[in-house]
């Protein structure tokens, strides 16, 4: 089994910052892409940012310049530093990884989500 444990969400005022963490556990042989998605109530889940094994990143235009994604390969952890938060950033944030587990094929794994609320 693969478990993605997310943390760092919460309530913050507009302009504030949060740092999300997603730690992957299990018999992970190789972790390729790691990323963050978000979904607000009644809206489609959307990509926030992702990062590959070489450290190359893609960030959505809506958060570019405010959010930064990074990874710690030794800890099997991906981070999302969220600065200058806006009310429209309010959503459930989901960690997503593409990895090989044990001798199995490359597969997609999702975290349970962590809630971010930006409100005054």
mmCIF file with all atom_site columns, C-alpha atoms in Angstrom:
data_model
loop_
_atom_site.group_PDB
_atom_site.id
_atom_site.type_symbol
_atom_site.label_atom_id
_atom_site.label_alt_id
_atom_site.label_comp_id
_atom_site.label_asym_id
_atom_site.label_entity_id
_atom_site.label_seq_id
_atom_site.pdbx_PDB_ins_code
_atom_site.Cartn_x
_atom_site.Cartn_y
_atom_site.Cartn_z
_atom_site.occupancy
_atom_site.B_iso_or_equiv
_atom_site.pdbx_formal_charge
_atom_site.auth_seq_id
_atom_site.auth_comp_id
_atom_site.auth_asym_id
_atom_site.auth_atom_id
_atom_site.pdbx_PDB_model_num
ATOM 1   C CA . UNK A 1 1   ? 0.000   0.000  0.000   1.00 0.00 ? 1   UNK A CA 1
ATOM 2   C CA . UNK A 1 2   ? 0.950   3.618  -0.596  1.00 0.00 ? 2   UNK A CA 1
ATOM 3   C CA . UNK A 1 3   ? -0.204  6.313  1.770   1.00 0.00 ? 3   UNK A CA 1
ATOM 4   C CA . UNK A 1 4   ? 0.068   10.030 1.162   1.00 0.00 ? 4   UNK A CA 1
ATOM 5   C CA . UNK A 1 5   ? -0.213  12.050 4.364   1.00 0.00 ? 5   UNK A CA 1
ATOM 6   C CA . UNK A 1 6   ? -1.022  15.695 3.789   1.00 0.00 ? 6   UNK A CA 1
ATOM 7   C CA . UNK A 1 7   ? -0.653  18.472 6.327   1.00 0.00 ? 7   UNK A CA 1
ATOM 8   C CA . UNK A 1 8   ? -0.409  22.229 6.597   1.00 0.00 ? 8   UNK A CA 1
ATOM 9   C CA . UNK A 1 9   ? -3.883  23.330 5.627   1.00 0.00 ? 9   UNK A CA 1
ATOM 10  C CA . UNK A 1 10  ? -6.037  25.614 7.696   1.00 0.00 ? 10  UNK A CA 1
ATOM 11  C CA . UNK A 1 11  ? -7.630  29.027 7.955   1.00 0.00 ? 11  UNK A CA 1
ATOM 12  C CA . UNK A 1 12  ? -5.627  32.071 6.930   1.00 0.00 ? 12  UNK A CA 1
ATOM 13  C CA . UNK A 1 13  ? -6.421  35.693 6.172   1.00 0.00 ? 13  UNK A CA 1
ATOM 14  C CA . UNK A 1 14  ? -5.987  37.128 2.679   1.00 0.00 ? 14  UNK A CA 1
ATOM 15  C CA . UNK A 1 15  ? -2.342  37.921 2.040   1.00 0.00 ? 15  UNK A CA 1
ATOM 16  C CA . UNK A 1 16  ? -1.190  35.250 4.445   1.00 0.00 ? 16  UNK A CA 1
ATOM 17  C CA . UNK A 1 17  ? 0.895   32.152 3.839   1.00 0.00 ? 17  UNK A CA 1
ATOM 18  C CA . UNK A 1 18  ? 0.641   28.414 4.329   1.00 0.00 ? 18  UNK A CA 1
ATOM 19  C CA . UNK A 1 19  ? 2.999   25.552 3.607   1.00 0.00 ? 19  UNK A CA 1
ATOM 20  C CA . UNK A 1 20  ? 1.481   22.253 2.586   1.00 0.00 ? 20  UNK A CA 1
ATOM 21  C CA . UNK A 1 21  ? 3.366   18.993 2.951   1.00 0.00 ? 21  UNK A CA 1
ATOM 22  C CA . UNK A 1 22  ? 2.689   15.585 1.469   1.00 0.00 ? 22  UNK A CA 1
ATOM 23  C CA . UNK A 1 23  ? 4.728   12.641 2.726   1.00 0.00 ? 23  UNK A CA 1
ATOM 24  C CA . UNK A 1 24  ? 4.546   9.377  0.818   1.00 0.00 ? 24  UNK A CA 1
ATOM 25  C CA . UNK A 1 25  ? 5.061   6.076  2.588   1.00 0.00 ? 25  UNK A CA 1
ATOM 26  C CA . UNK A 1 26  ? 5.186   2.514  1.372   1.00 0.00 ? 26  UNK A CA 1
ATOM 27  C CA . UNK A 1 27  ? 7.440   0.352  -0.732  1.00 0.00 ? 27  UNK A CA 1
ATOM 28  C CA . UNK A 1 28  ? 8.163   3.091  -3.253  1.00 0.00 ? 28  UNK A CA 1
ATOM 29  C CA . UNK A 1 29  ? 10.823  2.118  -5.748  1.00 0.00 ? 29  UNK A CA 1
ATOM 30  C CA . UNK A 1 30  ? 10.802  5.222  -7.881  1.00 0.00 ? 30  UNK A CA 1
ATOM 31  C CA . UNK A 1 31  ? 8.838   8.434  -7.527  1.00 0.00 ? 31  UNK A CA 1
ATOM 32  C CA . UNK A 1 32  ? 8.487   10.419 -10.719 1.00 0.00 ? 32  UNK A CA 1
ATOM 33  C CA . UNK A 1 33  ? 6.009   13.277 -10.901 1.00 0.00 ? 33  UNK A CA 1
ATOM 34  C CA . UNK A 1 34  ? 4.666   14.814 -7.708  1.00 0.00 ? 34  UNK A CA 1
ATOM 35  C CA . UNK A 1 35  ? 2.065   17.513 -7.694  1.00 0.00 ? 35  UNK A CA 1
ATOM 36  C CA . UNK A 1 36  ? -0.764  19.401 -6.108  1.00 0.00 ? 36  UNK A CA 1
ATOM 37  C CA . UNK A 1 37  ? -4.344  19.765 -7.306  1.00 0.00 ? 37  UNK A CA 1
ATOM 38  C CA . UNK A 1 38  ? -7.198  21.666 -5.747  1.00 0.00 ? 38  UNK A CA 1
ATOM 39  C CA . UNK A 1 39  ? -10.962 21.491 -5.866  1.00 0.00 ? 39  UNK A CA 1
ATOM 40  C CA . UNK A 1 40  ? -13.463 24.008 -4.578  1.00 0.00 ? 40  UNK A CA 1
ATOM 41  C CA . UNK A 1 41  ? -17.082 22.993 -3.867  1.00 0.00 ? 41  UNK A CA 1
ATOM 42  C CA . UNK A 1 42  ? -19.024 22.698 -7.100  1.00 0.00 ? 42  UNK A CA 1
ATOM 43  C CA . UNK A 1 43  ? -15.924 23.178 -9.228  1.00 0.00 ? 43  UNK A CA 1
ATOM 44  C CA . UNK A 1 44  ? -13.701 20.865 -11.227 1.00 0.00 ? 44  UNK A CA 1
ATOM 45  C CA . UNK A 1 45  ? -10.422 19.699 -9.776  1.00 0.00 ? 45  UNK A CA 1
ATOM 46  C CA . UNK A 1 46  ? -7.556  21.675 -11.267 1.00 0.00 ? 46  UNK A CA 1
ATOM 47  C CA . UNK A 1 47  ? -3.795  21.421 -11.395 1.00 0.00 ? 47  UNK A CA 1
ATOM 48  C CA . UNK A 1 48  ? -1.925  23.799 -9.101  1.00 0.00 ? 48  UNK A CA 1
ATOM 49  C CA . UNK A 1 49  ? 1.678   22.711 -9.626  1.00 0.00 ? 49  UNK A CA 1
ATOM 50  C CA . UNK A 1 50  ? 3.797   19.670 -10.317 1.00 0.00 ? 50  UNK A CA 1
ATOM 51  C CA . UNK A 1 51  ? 7.451   18.723 -10.186 1.00 0.00 ? 51  UNK A CA 1
ATOM 52  C CA . UNK A 1 52  ? 9.345   15.871 -11.817 1.00 0.00 ? 52  UNK A CA 1
ATOM 53  C CA . UNK A 1 53  ? 12.248  13.811 -10.533 1.00 0.00 ? 53  UNK A CA 1
ATOM 54  C CA . UNK A 1 54  ? 14.737  16.263 -12.020 1.00 0.00 ? 54  UNK A CA 1
ATOM 55  C CA . UNK A 1 55  ? 13.231  19.224 -10.196 1.00 0.00 ? 55  UNK A CA 1
ATOM 56  C CA . UNK A 1 56  ? 11.533  20.746 -13.222 1.00 0.00 ? 56  UNK A CA 1
ATOM 57  C CA . UNK A 1 57  ? 8.267   22.444 -12.297 1.00 0.00 ? 57  UNK A CA 1
ATOM 58  C CA . UNK A 1 58  ? 5.012   23.541 -13.844 1.00 0.00 ? 58  UNK A CA 1
ATOM 59  C CA . UNK A 1 59  ? 2.807   26.029 -12.033 1.00 0.00 ? 59  UNK A CA 1
ATOM 60  C CA . UNK A 1 60  ? -0.693  27.121 -12.940 1.00 0.00 ? 60  UNK A CA 1
ATOM 61  C CA . UNK A 1 61  ? -1.036  30.681 -14.169 1.00 0.00 ? 61  UNK A CA 1
ATOM 62  C CA . UNK A 1 62  ? -3.511  31.453 -11.397 1.00 0.00 ? 62  UNK A CA 1
ATOM 63  C CA . UNK A 1 63  ? -0.871  30.874 -8.708  1.00 0.00 ? 63  UNK A CA 1
ATOM 64  C CA . UNK A 1 64  ? 2.342   31.659 -10.574 1.00 0.00 ? 64  UNK A CA 1
ATOM 65  C CA . UNK A 1 65  ? 4.524   34.031 -8.608  1.00 0.00 ? 65  UNK A CA 1
ATOM 66  C CA . UNK A 1 66  ? 2.711   33.200 -5.376  1.00 0.00 ? 66  UNK A CA 1
ATOM 67  C CA . UNK A 1 67  ? 3.054   29.416 -4.974  1.00 0.00 ? 67  UNK A CA 1
ATOM 68  C CA . UNK A 1 68  ? 6.250   27.377 -5.097  1.00 0.00 ? 68  UNK A CA 1
ATOM 69  C CA . UNK A 1 69  ? 6.470   23.595 -5.332  1.00 0.00 ? 69  UNK A CA 1
ATOM 70  C CA . UNK A 1 70  ? 9.496   21.640 -4.138  1.00 0.00 ? 70  UNK A CA 1
ATOM 71  C CA . UNK A 1 71  ? 10.401  18.087 -3.191  1.00 0.00 ? 71  UNK A CA 1
ATOM 72  C CA . UNK A 1 72  ? 12.702  16.270 -0.807  1.00 0.00 ? 72  UNK A CA 1
ATOM 73  C CA . UNK A 1 73  ? 13.546  12.948 -2.405  1.00 0.00 ? 73  UNK A CA 1
ATOM 74  C CA . UNK A 1 74  ? 15.191  11.577 0.746   1.00 0.00 ? 74  UNK A CA 1
ATOM 75  C CA . UNK A 1 75  ? 11.937  12.074 2.649   1.00 0.00 ? 75  UNK A CA 1
ATOM 76  C CA . UNK A 1 76  ? 9.578   11.199 -0.222  1.00 0.00 ? 76  UNK A CA 1
ATOM 77  C CA . UNK A 1 77  ? 7.877   14.500 0.449   1.00 0.00 ? 77  UNK A CA 1
ATOM 78  C CA . UNK A 1 78  ? 6.519   17.264 -1.749  1.00 0.00 ? 78  UNK A CA 1
ATOM 79  C CA . UNK A 1 79  ? 5.799   20.772 -0.495  1.00 0.00 ? 79  UNK A CA 1
ATOM 80  C CA . UNK A 1 80  ? 3.675   23.661 -1.641  1.00 0.00 ? 80  UNK A CA 1
ATOM 81  C CA . UNK A 1 81  ? 4.622   27.067 -0.286  1.00 0.00 ? 81  UNK A CA 1
ATOM 82  C CA . UNK A 1 82  ? 1.590   29.320 -0.655  1.00 0.00 ? 82  UNK A CA 1
ATOM 83  C CA . UNK A 1 83  ? 2.134   33.057 -0.308  1.00 0.00 ? 83  UNK A CA 1
ATOM 84  C CA . UNK A 1 84  ? -0.101  36.066 -0.889  1.00 0.00 ? 84  UNK A CA 1
ATOM 85  C CA . UNK A 1 85  ? -3.159  33.888 -0.497  1.00 0.00 ? 85  UNK A CA 1
ATOM 86  C CA . UNK A 1 86  ? -6.443  35.062 -1.970  1.00 0.00 ? 86  UNK A CA 1
ATOM 87  C CA . UNK A 1 87  ? -10.026 34.046 -1.163  1.00 0.00 ? 87  UNK A CA 1
ATOM 88  C CA . UNK A 1 88  ? -10.214 32.300 -4.540  1.00 0.00 ? 88  UNK A CA 1
ATOM 89  C CA . UNK A 1 89  ? -7.458  29.950 -3.350  1.00 0.00 ? 89  UNK A CA 1
ATOM 90  C CA . UNK A 1 90  ? -9.954  28.418 -0.921  1.00 0.00 ? 90  UNK A CA 1
ATOM 91  C CA . UNK A 1 91  ? -10.258 24.728 -1.796  1.00 0.00 ? 91  UNK A CA 1
ATOM 92  C CA . UNK A 1 92  ? -9.377  21.211 -0.819  1.00 0.00 ? 92  UNK A CA 1
ATOM 93  C CA . UNK A 1 93  ? -5.799  20.572 -1.888  1.00 0.00 ? 93  UNK A CA 1
ATOM 94  C CA . UNK A 1 94  ? -4.809  17.083 -3.001  1.00 0.00 ? 94  UNK A CA 1
ATOM 95  C CA . UNK A 1 95  ? -1.367  15.601 -3.330  1.00 0.00 ? 95  UNK A CA 1
ATOM 96  C CA . UNK A 1 96  ? -0.766  13.426 -6.397  1.00 0.00 ? 96  UNK A CA 1
ATOM 97  C CA . UNK A 1 97  ? 2.229   11.267 -7.223  1.00 0.00 ? 97  UNK A CA 1
ATOM 98  C CA . UNK A 1 98  ? 3.200   9.026  -10.104 1.00 0.00 ? 98  UNK A CA 1
ATOM 99  C CA . UNK A 1 99  ? 5.424   6.258  -8.814  1.00 0.00 ? 99  UNK A CA 1
ATOM 100 C CA . UNK A 1 100 ? 6.465   2.645  -9.078  1.00 0.00 ? 100 UNK A CA 1
ATOM 101 C CA . UNK A 1 101 ? 5.767   0.615  -5.948  1.00 0.00 ? 101 UNK A CA 1
ATOM 102 C CA . UNK A 1 102 ? 7.804   -2.505 -5.365  1.00 0.00 ? 102 UNK A CA 1
ATOM 103 C CA . UNK A 1 103 ? 7.949   -4.429 -8.613  1.00 0.00 ? 103 UNK A CA 1
ATOM 104 C CA . UNK A 1 104 ? 4.650   -3.055 -9.823  1.00 0.00 ? 104 UNK A CA 1
ATOM 105 C CA . UNK A 1 105 ? 3.933   -0.755 -12.742 1.00 0.00 ? 105 UNK A CA 1
ATOM 106 C CA . UNK A 1 106 ? 3.976   3.010  -12.664 1.00 0.00 ? 106 UNK A CA 1
ATOM 107 C CA . UNK A 1 107 ? 0.738   4.165  -11.061 1.00 0.00 ? 107 UNK A CA 1
ATOM 108 C CA . UNK A 1 108 ? -1.040  7.296  -9.877  1.00 0.00 ? 108 UNK A CA 1
ATOM 109 C CA . UNK A 1 109 ? -1.723  7.846  -6.185  1.00 0.00 ? 109 UNK A CA 1
ATOM 110 C CA . UNK A 1 110 ? -3.817  10.532 -4.501  1.00 0.00 ? 110 UNK A CA 1
ATOM 111 C CA . UNK A 1 111 ? -3.771  11.953 -1.008  1.00 0.00 ? 111 UNK A CA 1
ATOM 112 C CA . UNK A 1 112 ? -6.890  12.438 1.085   1.00 0.00 ? 112 UNK A CA 1
ATOM 113 C CA . UNK A 1 113 ? -6.824  16.202 0.757   1.00 0.00 ? 113 UNK A CA 1
ATOM 114 C CA . UNK A 1 114 ? -6.187  19.084 3.114   1.00 0.00 ? 114 UNK A CA 1
ATOM 115 C CA . UNK A 1 115 ? -8.521  22.048 3.398   1.00 0.00 ? 115 UNK A CA 1
ATOM 116 C CA . UNK A 1 116 ? -7.311  25.595 2.810   1.00 0.00 ? 116 UNK A CA 1
ATOM 117 C CA . UNK A 1 117 ? -9.631  28.460 3.689   1.00 0.00 ? 117 UNK A CA 1
ATOM 118 C CA . UNK A 1 118 ? -8.675  32.050 2.927   1.00 0.00 ? 118 UNK A CA 1
ATOM 119 C CA . UNK A 1 119 ? -11.057 34.447 4.615   1.00 0.00 ? 119 UNK A CA 1
ATOM 120 C CA . UNK A 1 120 ? -11.023 37.672 6.590   1.00 0.00 ? 120 UNK A CA 1
#
